[in-house]
Amino acid sequence: MLTVSRADVKRKLRITSSEYDAEIDALISETLPALRYAIEPEYLNASDADLLATLNLGALEVVAGEMSATLYRELGAWTGFRMGWLQVEPPALRNPRDPSGLKAQGYARLKPFLKRDAQLLFVYRAREEDEE
């Protein structure tokens, strides 16, 4: 069984406030069923603790990567300012779908355990990003 906790997502993204708790909870409840469906049941039902830890880490990375993309697209994230000699500019442009790279890392970690049809979807996404 896949499990991802809000505390783990916040730790991975270094979020210390409770401002995004509801969004993280919603993201976990949306994402985990889709990931469970994509993974072969024999791996989800395995008794090997290391295998389950690997699956949970991959799921955590996917959820944290999705939350990172949400934060990256947040209003004001691209705002800079100048005050006298001090100038602060927005961060360098990255892929807004996966600015931290955590989603790709999580999908790569889960890829060997995915159902054959689900695996094709992730391979397509990886190629699509390479073309950009």
PDB file of C-alpha atoms in Angstrom, residues 6 9-10 13 15 17-31 63-64 66-75:
ATOM      1  CA  ARG A   6       1.662  15.790   4.548  1.00  0.00           C
ATOM      2  CA  VAL A   9       5.819  16.471   1.544  1.00  0.00           C
ATOM      3  CA  LYS A  10       6.468  19.562   3.671  1.00  0.00           C
ATOM      4  CA  LEU A  13       9.891  20.944   0.004  1.00  0.00           C
ATOM      5  CA  ILE A  15       7.742  24.153   3.934  1.00  0.00           C
ATOM      6  CA  SER A  17       4.087  26.867   7.749  1.00  0.00           C
ATOM      7  CA  SER A  18       0.637  25.301   7.678  1.00  0.00           C
ATOM      8  CA  GLU A  19      -0.493  27.615   4.859  1.00  0.00           C
ATOM      9  CA  TYR A  20      -0.498  24.859   2.220  1.00  0.00           C
ATOM     10  CA  ASP A  21      -1.762  21.945   4.331  1.00  0.00           C
ATOM     11  CA  ALA A  22      -5.166  21.723   2.622  1.00  0.00           C
ATOM     12  CA  GLU A  23      -3.578  21.837  -0.844  1.00  0.00           C
ATOM     13  CA  ILE A  24      -1.056  19.152   0.072  1.00  0.00           C
ATOM     14  CA  ASP A  25      -3.790  16.913   1.503  1.00  0.00           C
ATOM     15  CA  ALA A  26      -5.896  17.355  -1.644  1.00  0.00           C
ATOM     16  CA  LEU A  27      -2.905  16.611  -3.853  1.00  0.00           C
ATOM     17  CA  ILE A  28      -2.119  13.440  -1.916  1.00  0.00           C
ATOM     18  CA  SER A  29      -5.726  12.224  -2.156  1.00  0.00           C
ATOM     19  CA  GLU A  30      -5.790  12.952  -5.914  1.00  0.00           C
ATOM     20  CA  THR A  31      -2.409  11.510  -6.816  1.00  0.00           C
ATOM     21  CA  VAL A  63       3.456  14.437  -4.982  1.00  0.00           C
ATOM     22  CA  ALA A  64       6.173  16.833  -3.775  1.00  0.00           C
ATOM     23  CA  GLU A  66       3.489  18.412  -8.191  1.00  0.00           C
ATOM     24  CA  MET A  67       3.273  20.679  -5.146  1.00  0.00           C
ATOM     25  CA  SER A  68       6.532  22.329  -6.175  1.00  0.00           C
ATOM     26  CA  ALA A  69       5.025  23.056  -9.596  1.00  0.00           C
ATOM     27  CA  THR A  70       1.976  24.567  -7.874  1.00  0.00           C
ATOM     28  CA  LEU A  71       4.179  26.827  -5.772  1.00  0.00           C
ATOM     29  CA  TYR A  72       6.230  27.760  -8.836  1.00  0.00           C
ATOM     30  CA  ARG A  73       3.094  28.936 -10.648  1.00  0.00           C
ATOM     31  CA  GLU A  74       1.830  30.908  -7.642  1.00  0.00           C
ATOM     32  CA  LEU A  75       1.035  34.559  -8.188  1.00  0.00           C
TER      33      LEU A  75
END
